[in-house]
Short mmCIF file of C-alpha atoms in Angstrom, two decimals:
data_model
loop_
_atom_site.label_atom_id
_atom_site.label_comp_id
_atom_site.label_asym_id
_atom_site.label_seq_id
_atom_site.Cartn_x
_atom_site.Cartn_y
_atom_site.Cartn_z
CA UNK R 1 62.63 143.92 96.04
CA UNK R 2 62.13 147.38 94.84
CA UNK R 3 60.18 147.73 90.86
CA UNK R 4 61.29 150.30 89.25
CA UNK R 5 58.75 153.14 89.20
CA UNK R 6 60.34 156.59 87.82
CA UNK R 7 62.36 155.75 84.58
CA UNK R 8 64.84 158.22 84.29
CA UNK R 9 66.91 159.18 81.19
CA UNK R 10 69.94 156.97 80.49
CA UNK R 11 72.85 158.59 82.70
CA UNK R 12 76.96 157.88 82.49
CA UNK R 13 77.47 155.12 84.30
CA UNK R 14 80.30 154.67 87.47
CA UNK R 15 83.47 154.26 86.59
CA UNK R 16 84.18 152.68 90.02
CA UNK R 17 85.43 149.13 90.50
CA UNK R 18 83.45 145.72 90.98
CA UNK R 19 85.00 142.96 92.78
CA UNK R 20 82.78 139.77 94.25
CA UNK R 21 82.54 136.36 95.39
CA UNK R 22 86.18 136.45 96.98
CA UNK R 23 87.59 136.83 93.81
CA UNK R 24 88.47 140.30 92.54
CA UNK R 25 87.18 139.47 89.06
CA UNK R 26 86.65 142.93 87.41
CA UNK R 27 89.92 144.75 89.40
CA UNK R 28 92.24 141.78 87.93
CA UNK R 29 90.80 142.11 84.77
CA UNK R 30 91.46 145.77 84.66
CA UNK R 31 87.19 146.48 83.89
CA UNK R 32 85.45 149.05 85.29
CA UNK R 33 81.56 149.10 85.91
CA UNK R 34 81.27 150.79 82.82
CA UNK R 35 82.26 148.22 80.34
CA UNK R 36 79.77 146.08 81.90
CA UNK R 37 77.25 148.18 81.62
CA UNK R 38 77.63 149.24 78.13
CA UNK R 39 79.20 146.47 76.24
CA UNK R 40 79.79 143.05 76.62
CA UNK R 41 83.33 143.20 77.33
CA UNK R 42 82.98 141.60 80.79
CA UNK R 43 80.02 139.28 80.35
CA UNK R 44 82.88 136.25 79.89
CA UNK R 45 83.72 137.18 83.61
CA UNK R 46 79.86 137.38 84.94
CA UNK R 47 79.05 134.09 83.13
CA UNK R 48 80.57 132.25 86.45
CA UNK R 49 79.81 134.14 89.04
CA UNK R 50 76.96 132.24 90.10
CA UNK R 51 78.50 128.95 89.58
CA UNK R 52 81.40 130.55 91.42
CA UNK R 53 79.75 131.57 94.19
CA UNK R 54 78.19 128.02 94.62
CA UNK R 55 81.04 126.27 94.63
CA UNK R 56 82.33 128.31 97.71
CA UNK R 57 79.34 127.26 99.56
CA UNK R 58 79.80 123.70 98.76
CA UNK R 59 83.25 123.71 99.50
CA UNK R 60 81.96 125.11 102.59
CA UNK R 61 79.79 122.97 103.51
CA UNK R 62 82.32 120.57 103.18
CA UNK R 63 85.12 121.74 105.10
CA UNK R 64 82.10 121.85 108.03
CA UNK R 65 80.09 118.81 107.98
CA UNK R 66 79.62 118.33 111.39
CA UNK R 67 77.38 121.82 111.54
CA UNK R 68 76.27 121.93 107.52
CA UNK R 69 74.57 119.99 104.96
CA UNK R 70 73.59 120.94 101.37
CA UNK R 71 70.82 119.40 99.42
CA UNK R 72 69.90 120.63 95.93
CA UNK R 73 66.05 120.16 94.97
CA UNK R 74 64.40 120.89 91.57
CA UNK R 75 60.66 121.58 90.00
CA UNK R 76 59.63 121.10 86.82
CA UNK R 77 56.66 122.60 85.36
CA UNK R 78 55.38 122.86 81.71
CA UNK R 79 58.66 121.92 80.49
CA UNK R 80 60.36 124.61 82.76
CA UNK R 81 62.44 123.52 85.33
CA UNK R 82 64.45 125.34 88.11
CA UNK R 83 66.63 124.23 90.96
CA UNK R 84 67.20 125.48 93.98
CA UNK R 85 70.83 124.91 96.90
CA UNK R 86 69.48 124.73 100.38
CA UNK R 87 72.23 125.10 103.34
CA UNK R 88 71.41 123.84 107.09
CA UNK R 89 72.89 124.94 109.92
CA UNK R 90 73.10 123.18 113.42
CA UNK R 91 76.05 123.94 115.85
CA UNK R 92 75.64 119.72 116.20
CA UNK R 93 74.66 118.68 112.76
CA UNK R 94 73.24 115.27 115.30
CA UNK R 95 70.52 117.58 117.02
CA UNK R 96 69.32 119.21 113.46
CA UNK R 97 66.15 117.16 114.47
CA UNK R 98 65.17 118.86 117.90
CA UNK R 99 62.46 120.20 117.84
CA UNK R 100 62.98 122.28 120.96
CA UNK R 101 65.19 124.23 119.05
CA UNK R 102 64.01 127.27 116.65
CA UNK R 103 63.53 127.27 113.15
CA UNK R 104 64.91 130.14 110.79
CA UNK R 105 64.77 130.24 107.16
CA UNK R 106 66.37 132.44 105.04
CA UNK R 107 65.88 133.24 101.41
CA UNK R 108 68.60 135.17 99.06
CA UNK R 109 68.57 135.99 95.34
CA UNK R 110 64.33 136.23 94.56
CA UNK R 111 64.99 138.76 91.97
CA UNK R 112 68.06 137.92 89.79
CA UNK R 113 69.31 141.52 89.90
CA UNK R 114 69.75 141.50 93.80
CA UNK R 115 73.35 139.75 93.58
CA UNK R 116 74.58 141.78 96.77
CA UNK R 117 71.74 139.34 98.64
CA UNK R 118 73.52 136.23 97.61
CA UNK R 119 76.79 137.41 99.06
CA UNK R 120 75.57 138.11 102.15
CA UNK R 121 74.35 134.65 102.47
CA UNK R 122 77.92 132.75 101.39
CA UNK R 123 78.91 135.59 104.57
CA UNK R 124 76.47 134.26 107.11
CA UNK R 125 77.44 130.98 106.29
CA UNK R 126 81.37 131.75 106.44
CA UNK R 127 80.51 133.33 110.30
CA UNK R 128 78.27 130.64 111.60
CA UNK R 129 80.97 128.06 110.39
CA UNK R 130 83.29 130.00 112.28
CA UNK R 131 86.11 130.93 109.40
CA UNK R 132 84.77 134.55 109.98
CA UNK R 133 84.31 136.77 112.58
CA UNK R 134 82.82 139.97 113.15
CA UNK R 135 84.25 143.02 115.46
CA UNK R 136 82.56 143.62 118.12
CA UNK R 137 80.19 140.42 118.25
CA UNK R 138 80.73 138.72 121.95
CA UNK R 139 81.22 135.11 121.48
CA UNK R 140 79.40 134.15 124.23
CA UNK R 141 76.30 135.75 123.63
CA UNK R 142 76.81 133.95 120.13
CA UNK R 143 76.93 131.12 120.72
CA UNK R 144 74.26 130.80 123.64
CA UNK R 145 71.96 132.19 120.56
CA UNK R 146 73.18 129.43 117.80
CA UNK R 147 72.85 126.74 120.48
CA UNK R 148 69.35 126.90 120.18
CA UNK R 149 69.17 127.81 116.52
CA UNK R 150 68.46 125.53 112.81
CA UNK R 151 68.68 127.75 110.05
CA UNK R 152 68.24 126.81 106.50
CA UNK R 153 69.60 129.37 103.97
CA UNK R 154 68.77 129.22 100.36
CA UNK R 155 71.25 131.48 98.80
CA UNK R 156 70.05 131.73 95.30
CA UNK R 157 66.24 131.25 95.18
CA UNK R 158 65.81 132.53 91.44
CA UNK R 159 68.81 130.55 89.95
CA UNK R 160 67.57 131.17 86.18
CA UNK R 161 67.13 134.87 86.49
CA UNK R 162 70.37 135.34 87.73
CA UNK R 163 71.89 133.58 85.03
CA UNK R 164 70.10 135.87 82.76
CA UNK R 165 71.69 138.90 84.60
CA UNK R 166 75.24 137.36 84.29
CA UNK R 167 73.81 137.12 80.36
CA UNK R 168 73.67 140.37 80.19
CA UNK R 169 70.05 141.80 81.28
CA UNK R 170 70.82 143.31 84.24
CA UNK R 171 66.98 144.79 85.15
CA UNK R 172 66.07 141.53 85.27
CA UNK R 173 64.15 140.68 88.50
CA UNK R 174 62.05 138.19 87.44
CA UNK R 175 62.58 133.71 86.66
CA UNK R 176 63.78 132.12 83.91
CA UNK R 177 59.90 132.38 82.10
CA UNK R 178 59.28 136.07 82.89
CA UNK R 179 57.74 135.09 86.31
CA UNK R 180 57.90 137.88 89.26
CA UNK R 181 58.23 134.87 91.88
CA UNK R 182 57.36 138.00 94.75
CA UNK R 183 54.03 137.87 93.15
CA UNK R 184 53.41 133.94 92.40
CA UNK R 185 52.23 133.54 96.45
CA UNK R 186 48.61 133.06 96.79
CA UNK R 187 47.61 136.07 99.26
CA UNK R 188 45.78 138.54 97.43
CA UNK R 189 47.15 136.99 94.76
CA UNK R 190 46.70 138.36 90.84
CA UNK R 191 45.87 141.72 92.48
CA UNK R 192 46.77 145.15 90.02
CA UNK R 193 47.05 148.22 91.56
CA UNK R 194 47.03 151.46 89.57
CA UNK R 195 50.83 151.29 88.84
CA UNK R 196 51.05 147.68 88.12
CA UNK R 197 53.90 146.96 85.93
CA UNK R 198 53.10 144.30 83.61
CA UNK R 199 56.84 143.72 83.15
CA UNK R 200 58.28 144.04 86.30
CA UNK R 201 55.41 142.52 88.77
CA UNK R 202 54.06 139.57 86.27
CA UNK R 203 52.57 137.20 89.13
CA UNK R 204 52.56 134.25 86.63
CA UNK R 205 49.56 132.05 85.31
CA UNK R 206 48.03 130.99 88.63
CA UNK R 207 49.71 131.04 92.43
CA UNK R 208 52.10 128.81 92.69
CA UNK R 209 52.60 128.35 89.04
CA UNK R 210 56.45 128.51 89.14
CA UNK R 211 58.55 125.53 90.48
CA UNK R 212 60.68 128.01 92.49
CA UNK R 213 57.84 129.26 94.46
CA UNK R 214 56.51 125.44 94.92
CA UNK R 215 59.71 124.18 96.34
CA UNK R 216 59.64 127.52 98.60
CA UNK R 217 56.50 126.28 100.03
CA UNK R 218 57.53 122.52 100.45
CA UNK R 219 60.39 123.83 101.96
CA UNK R 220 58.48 126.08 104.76
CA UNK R 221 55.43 123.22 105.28
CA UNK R 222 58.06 120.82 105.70
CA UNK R 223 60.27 122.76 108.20
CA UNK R 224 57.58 124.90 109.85
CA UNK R 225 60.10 128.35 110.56
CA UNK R 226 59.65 130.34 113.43
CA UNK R 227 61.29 132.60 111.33
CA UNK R 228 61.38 133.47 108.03
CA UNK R 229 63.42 136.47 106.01
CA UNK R 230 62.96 137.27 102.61
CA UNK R 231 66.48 139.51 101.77
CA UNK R 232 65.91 141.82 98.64
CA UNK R 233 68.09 144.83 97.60
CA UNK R 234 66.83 148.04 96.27
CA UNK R 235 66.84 150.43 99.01
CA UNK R 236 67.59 149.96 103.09
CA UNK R 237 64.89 148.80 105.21
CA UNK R 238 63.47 146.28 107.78
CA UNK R 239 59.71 145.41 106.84
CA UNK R 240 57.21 142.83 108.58
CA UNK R 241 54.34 141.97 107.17
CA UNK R 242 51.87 143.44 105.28
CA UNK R 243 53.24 143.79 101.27
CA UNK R 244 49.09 143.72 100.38
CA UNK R 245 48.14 146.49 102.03
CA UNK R 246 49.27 149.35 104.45
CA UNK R 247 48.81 148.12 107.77
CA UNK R 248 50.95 145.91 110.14
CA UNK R 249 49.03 142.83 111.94
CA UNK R 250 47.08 143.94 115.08
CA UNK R 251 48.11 142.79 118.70
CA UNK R 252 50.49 143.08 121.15
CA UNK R 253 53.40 140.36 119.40
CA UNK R 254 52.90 142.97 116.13
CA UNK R 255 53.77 145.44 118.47
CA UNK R 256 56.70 144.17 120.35
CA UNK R 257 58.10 142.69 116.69
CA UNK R 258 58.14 147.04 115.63
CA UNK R 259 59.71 147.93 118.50
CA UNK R 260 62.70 145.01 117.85
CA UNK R 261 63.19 146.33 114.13
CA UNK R 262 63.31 149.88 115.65
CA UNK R 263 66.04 148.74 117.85
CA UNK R 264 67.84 146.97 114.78
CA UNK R 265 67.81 150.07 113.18
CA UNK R 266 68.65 151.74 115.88
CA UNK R 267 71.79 149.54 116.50
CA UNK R 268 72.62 148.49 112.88
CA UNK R 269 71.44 150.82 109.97
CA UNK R 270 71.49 154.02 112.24
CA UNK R 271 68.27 154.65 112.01
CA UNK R 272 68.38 154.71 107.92
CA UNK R 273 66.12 151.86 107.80
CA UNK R 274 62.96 152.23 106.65
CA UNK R 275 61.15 150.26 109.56
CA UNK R 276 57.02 148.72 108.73
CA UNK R 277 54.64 147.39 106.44
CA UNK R 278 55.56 146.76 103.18
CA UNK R 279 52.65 147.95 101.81
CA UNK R 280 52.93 151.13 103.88
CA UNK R 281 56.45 152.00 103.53
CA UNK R 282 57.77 150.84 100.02
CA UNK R 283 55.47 153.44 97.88
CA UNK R 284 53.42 150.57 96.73
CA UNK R 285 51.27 147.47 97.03
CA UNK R 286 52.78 143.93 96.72
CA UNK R 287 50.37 141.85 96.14
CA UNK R 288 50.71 137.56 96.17
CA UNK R 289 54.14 138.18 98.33
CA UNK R 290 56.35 135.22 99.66
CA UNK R 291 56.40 136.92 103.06
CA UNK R 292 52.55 138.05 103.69
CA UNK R 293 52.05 133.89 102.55
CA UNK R 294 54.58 133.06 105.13
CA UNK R 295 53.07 134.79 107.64
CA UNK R 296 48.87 134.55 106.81
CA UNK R 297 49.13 131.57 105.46
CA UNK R 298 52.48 128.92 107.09
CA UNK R 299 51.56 130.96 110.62
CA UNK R 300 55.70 131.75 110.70
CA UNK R 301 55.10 133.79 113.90
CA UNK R 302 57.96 136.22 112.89
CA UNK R 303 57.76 137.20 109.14
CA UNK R 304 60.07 140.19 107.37
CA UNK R 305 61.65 141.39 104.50
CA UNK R 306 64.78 143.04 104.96
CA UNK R 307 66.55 145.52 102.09
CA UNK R 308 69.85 145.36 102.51
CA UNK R 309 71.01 148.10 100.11
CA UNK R 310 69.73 150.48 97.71
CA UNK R 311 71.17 153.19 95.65
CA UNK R 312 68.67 156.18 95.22
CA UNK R 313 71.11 158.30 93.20
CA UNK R 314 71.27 155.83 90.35
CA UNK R 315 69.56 156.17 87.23
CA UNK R 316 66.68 153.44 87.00
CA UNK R 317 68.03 152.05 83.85
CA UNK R 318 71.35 151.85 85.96
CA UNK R 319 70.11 148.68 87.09
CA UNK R 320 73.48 147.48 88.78
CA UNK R 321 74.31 150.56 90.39
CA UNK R 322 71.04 150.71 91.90
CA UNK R 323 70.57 146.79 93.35
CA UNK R 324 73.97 146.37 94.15
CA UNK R 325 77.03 148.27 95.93
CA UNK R 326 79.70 148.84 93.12
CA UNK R 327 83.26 149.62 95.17
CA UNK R 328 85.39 147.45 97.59
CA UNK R 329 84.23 149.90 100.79
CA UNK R 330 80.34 149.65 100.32
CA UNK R 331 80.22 146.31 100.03
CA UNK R 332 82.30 145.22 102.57
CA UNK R 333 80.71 147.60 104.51
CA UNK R 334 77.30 146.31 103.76
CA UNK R 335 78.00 142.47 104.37
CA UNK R 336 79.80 143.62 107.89
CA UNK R 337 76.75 145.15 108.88
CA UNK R 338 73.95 143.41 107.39
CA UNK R 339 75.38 139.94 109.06
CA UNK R 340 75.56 141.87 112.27
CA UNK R 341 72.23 142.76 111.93
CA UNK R 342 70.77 139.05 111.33
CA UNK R 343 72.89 137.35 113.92
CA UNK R 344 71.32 140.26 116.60
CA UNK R 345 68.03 139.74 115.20
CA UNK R 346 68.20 136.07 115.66
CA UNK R 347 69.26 136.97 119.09
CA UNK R 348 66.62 139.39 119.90
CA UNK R 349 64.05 137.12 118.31
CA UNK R 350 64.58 133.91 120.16
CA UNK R 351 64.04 136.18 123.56
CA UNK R 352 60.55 137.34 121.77
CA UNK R 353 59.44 134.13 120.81
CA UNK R 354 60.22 133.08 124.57
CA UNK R 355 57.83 135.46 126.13
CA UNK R 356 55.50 134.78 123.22
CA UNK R 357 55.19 131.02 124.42
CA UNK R 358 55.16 132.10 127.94
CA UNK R 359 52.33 134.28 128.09
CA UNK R 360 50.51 131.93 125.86
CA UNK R 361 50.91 129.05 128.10
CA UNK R 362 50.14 131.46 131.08
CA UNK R 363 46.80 132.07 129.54
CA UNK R 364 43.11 130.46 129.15
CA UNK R 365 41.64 133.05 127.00
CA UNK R 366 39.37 132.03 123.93
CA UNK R 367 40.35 131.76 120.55
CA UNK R 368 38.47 131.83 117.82
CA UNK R 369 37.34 129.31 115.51
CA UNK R 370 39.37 129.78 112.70
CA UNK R 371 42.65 130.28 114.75
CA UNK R 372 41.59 126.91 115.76
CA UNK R 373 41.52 125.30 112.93
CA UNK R 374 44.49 126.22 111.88
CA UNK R 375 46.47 125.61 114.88
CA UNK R 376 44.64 121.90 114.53
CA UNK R 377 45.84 121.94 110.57
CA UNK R 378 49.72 122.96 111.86
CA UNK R 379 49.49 120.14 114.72
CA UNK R 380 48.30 117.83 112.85
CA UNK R 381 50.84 118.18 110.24
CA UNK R 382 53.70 118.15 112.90
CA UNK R 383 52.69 114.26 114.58
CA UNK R 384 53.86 113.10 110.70
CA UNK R 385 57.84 113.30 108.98
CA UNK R 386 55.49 114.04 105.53
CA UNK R 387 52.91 116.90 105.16
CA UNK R 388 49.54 115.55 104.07
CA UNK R 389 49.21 116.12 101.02
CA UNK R 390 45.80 118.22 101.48
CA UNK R 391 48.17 120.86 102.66
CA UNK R 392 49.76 121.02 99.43
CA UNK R 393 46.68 122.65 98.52
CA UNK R 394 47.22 125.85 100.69
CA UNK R 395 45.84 126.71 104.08
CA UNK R 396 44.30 129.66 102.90
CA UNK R 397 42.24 127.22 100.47
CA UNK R 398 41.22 124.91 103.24
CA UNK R 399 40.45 127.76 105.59
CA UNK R 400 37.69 129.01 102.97
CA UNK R 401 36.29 125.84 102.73
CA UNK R 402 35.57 125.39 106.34
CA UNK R 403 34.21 129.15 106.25
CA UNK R 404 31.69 127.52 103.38
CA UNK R 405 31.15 124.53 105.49
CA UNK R 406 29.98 127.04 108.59
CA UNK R 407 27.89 129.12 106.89
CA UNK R 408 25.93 126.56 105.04
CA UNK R 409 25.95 124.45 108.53
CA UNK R 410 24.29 127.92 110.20
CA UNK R 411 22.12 128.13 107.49
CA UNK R 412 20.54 124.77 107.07
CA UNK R 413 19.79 124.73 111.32
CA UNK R 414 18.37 128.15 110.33
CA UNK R 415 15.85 126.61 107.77
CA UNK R 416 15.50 123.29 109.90
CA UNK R 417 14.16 125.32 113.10
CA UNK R 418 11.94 127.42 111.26
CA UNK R 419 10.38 123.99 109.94
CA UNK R 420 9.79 123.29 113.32
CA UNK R 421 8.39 126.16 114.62
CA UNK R 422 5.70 126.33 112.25
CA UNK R 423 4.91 122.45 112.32
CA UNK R 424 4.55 123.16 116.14
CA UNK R 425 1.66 125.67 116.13
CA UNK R 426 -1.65 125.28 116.92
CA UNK R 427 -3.86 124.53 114.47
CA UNK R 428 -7.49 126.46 114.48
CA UNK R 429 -10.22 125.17 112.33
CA UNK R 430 -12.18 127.45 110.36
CA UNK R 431 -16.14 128.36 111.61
CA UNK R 432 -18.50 129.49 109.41
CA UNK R 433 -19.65 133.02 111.15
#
C-alpha cells in the first residue's frame, strides 16, 4: 500500500535468495536478488510467475470442486481492458447461496509490486481446501468458523501491473495505464494533499475510471460482504477505516472492531502491527481508497486494510526488497503467520458481527434519515439476484441527491407558509386623519 515518500540514494542490493510460487525459481537457477535487480538476467524466469501462480489456483480449484469455484471476469474501457480470477469458498459448494451465512471478500495484488500479497492468497486457499495446515490452529474451532463462512478471494486484482513488474519495473504500483487503482474509489475522491505524488498516487480520469476498480465494485454490490480486506505490503499493520482522514468511525462497533485488531496484534504480529486509521497511522492521506468506499459507501460493516510485510531498511529505489520478503525464512514465516492471522480474524469477527445483530435487534432507538435510506437502498437491492442498475451509479451519488431533494423540499414549505401567513392577515383600510 505504502508510496514511497523519502527517496534514498541507490544502495547494493541483497545478495540473498528468492524462491516463490512453490517453485524455487531463482535458487534452481543459481540467481540471486541481485541480478534481478540490476540486469535482466532473470526477467525470463519472472515473465511466468503470475501465470504460474494462476495455474496453481486453478488446479486448485479443481482438485476441490465441491468447496471452490473460479470465474474470470473482464472490463474494458477506452480500449483498455483488464481481467480479474475470483475464487469462492463454501465448506458445501451447494449452500454458497445461504444467506444466513457471512460474507468475506478478500482482495490481493492492488499494487503490482506487492507480489508477497498474492502468495498469501494461493496459501489461504491451499488451508481452507484442506491440503495445508497450520501448527497450532484447533480444527474444531476451524471448522465451526468456516461452517458459517463464503469467502471470495481475488488473488491478483491489478493483473496488468504485475505483469509490468515481472517486465522489469519493479516500483510499479500502479495498472496497466498508469492508474493508482487505491485512488480510483469515489470517497474524497481526486483529493491532493501536500505530498501528493503525481506518479505514485495518480487516481485516474474520474472515479471509477479503471475496469479493475468497476469489476471491484460489481463484485461487492453483487455479494454485499460483511467483510472486506484489502491486503497490501509495504510495512506491518492492521488498519480500519479511515485512509481520508485521521480519525476512525465513531461508536461503540468502531470501538469493539480496535480492540479485536489490538488482540490480532497482540496474538499474531506481537504487537509490531501498526493498529488504526489509515489516515492516522500510515504518515499520510489516502484519498478515493477501495476500503473507506467499502465501508462509507457498500455499508461492509467490517472494513480493513491489512500490511502484511514491509522492509524499512531497504533503500526506496530497492523496490523488491522493500514490498516483498527476499529469503526462504521470511517468507515462510510471513505466509504462516499472516494466514493465522486471517483465519482468527474471521473467527473473532463472526462473534462481533453476532453481538452486532443482537443488540440491534434488541433495540428501538431512532435512526436517522439518511441511515435510512440507505439501509432501504441495501434492502431493496437484496429482494433481486441483479443490482438495479441505479446503484451502478454509487450510493454516495444517490445519497446527495436525496440530501438536494430535502433541502429544496424544507425550503419550498418554508416559502409556501410564509405565503400563507401573510395572505392570512388582517387587512386595515387606510383613513384620511
Amino acid at each position: 500500500m505504502g508510496k514511497l515518500i523519502s527517496p534514498d540514494l541507490l544502495s547494493p542490493p541483497s545478495t540473498a535468495i528468492f524462491t516463490i510460487t512453490g517453485v524455487s525459481i531463482f535458487m534452481s537457477a543459481g540467481l540471486d536478488l541481485g541480478t534481478c535487480f540490476w540486469g535482466i538476467a532473470c526477467l525470463e524466469f519472472l515473465d511466468f510467475l503470475s501465470d504460474s501462480l494462476m495455474e496453481e489456483i486453478s488446479a486448485l480449484v479443481h482438485r476441490h470442486p465441491h468447496k471452490l469455484y473460479m470465474e474470470t471476469i473482464g472490463s474494458q474501457n477506452k480500449g483498455y481492458r483488464a481481467e480479474m480470477t475470483v475464487v469462492t469458498y463454501c465448506l458445501n459448494r451447494t449452500e454458497i447461496d445461504d444467506k444466513l451465512k457471512y460474507r468475506v471478500l478478500l482482495s490481493f495484488g492492488q499494487h503490482g509490486r506487492e507480489l508477497i500479497t498474492s502468495e498469501l492468497a494461493l496459501k489461504i486457499l491451499s488451508i481452507l481446501s484442506e491440503e495445508q495446515f497450520l501448527p497450532n490452529m484447533d480444527p474444531i474451532i476451524l471448522r465451526g468458523t468456516l461452517e458459517r463462512l463464503v469467502i471470495k478471494v481475488v488473488p491478483m486484482e491489478n493483473l496488468n501491473g504485475r505483469k509490468l513488474v515481472e517486465e522489469g519495473d519493479l516500483c510499479e504500483r500502479r495498472n496497466g495505464r498508469g492508474v493508482d487503482l487505491n485512488r480510483n474509489w469515489s470517497v474524497d475522491w481526486g483529493k491532493k494533499e501536500k505530498d501528493y505524488d503525481p506518479y505514485e498516487e495518480n487516481p485516474g480520469a474520474a472515479p471509477f475510471s479503471e475496469p479493475e476498480t468497476q469489476m471491484m465494485r460489481k463484485l461487492c454490490l453483487s455479494f454485499e460482504p460483511h467483510i472486506w480486506v484489502n491486503v497490501h505490503s509495504g510495512m506491518e499493520a492492521l488498519f480500519m477505516p479511515y485512509d481520508h482522514k485521521n480519525t476512525t468511525p465513531d461508536g461503540s462497533p468502531s470501538q469493539r472492531i480496535r480492540l479485536m485488531l489490538e488482540k490480532l496484534n497482540h496474538l499474531h504480529c506481537k504487537d509490531n502491527c501498526v493498529v488504526g486509521s489509515g489516515g492516522g497511522s500510515v504518515g499520510y492521506l489516502a484519498h478515493g481508497t477501495a476500503t473507506d468506499y467499502m465501508y462509507d459507501i457498500a455499508r461492509v460493516p467490517m472494513a480493513f486494510t491489512f500490511e502484511i510485510y514491509g522492509d524499512r531498511t531497504a533503500s526506496s529505489k530497492d523496490c523488491f526488497k522493500m514490498f516483498n520478503p527476499v529469503d526462504h525464512t521470511t517468507f515462510n514465516l510471513v505466509l504462516n503467520e499472516w494466514s493465522a492471522a486471517f483465519l482468527a480474524m474471521f473467527n473473532m469477527s463472526t462473534h462481533q458481527i453476532d453481538e452486532l445483530r443482537s443488540k440491534t435487534s434488541d433495540s428501538d432507538k431512532l435512526v436517522s434519515i439518511e441511515d435510512y435510506m440507505n439501509g432501504y437502498l441495501m434492502e431493496m437491492t437484496s429482494r433481486y439476484g441483479k443490482k438495479k442498475e441505479v446503484l451502478e451509479l454509487g450510493m454516495q451519488e444517490i445519497r446527495t441527491y436525496f440530501r438536494l431533494f430535502v433541502l429544496s423540499s424544507v425550503l419550498l414549505m418554508f416559502m409556501f407558509c410564509s405565503r400563507i401567513s401573510k395572505s392570512s392577515r388582517p387587512i386595515v383600510s387606510g383613513m384620511p386623519l
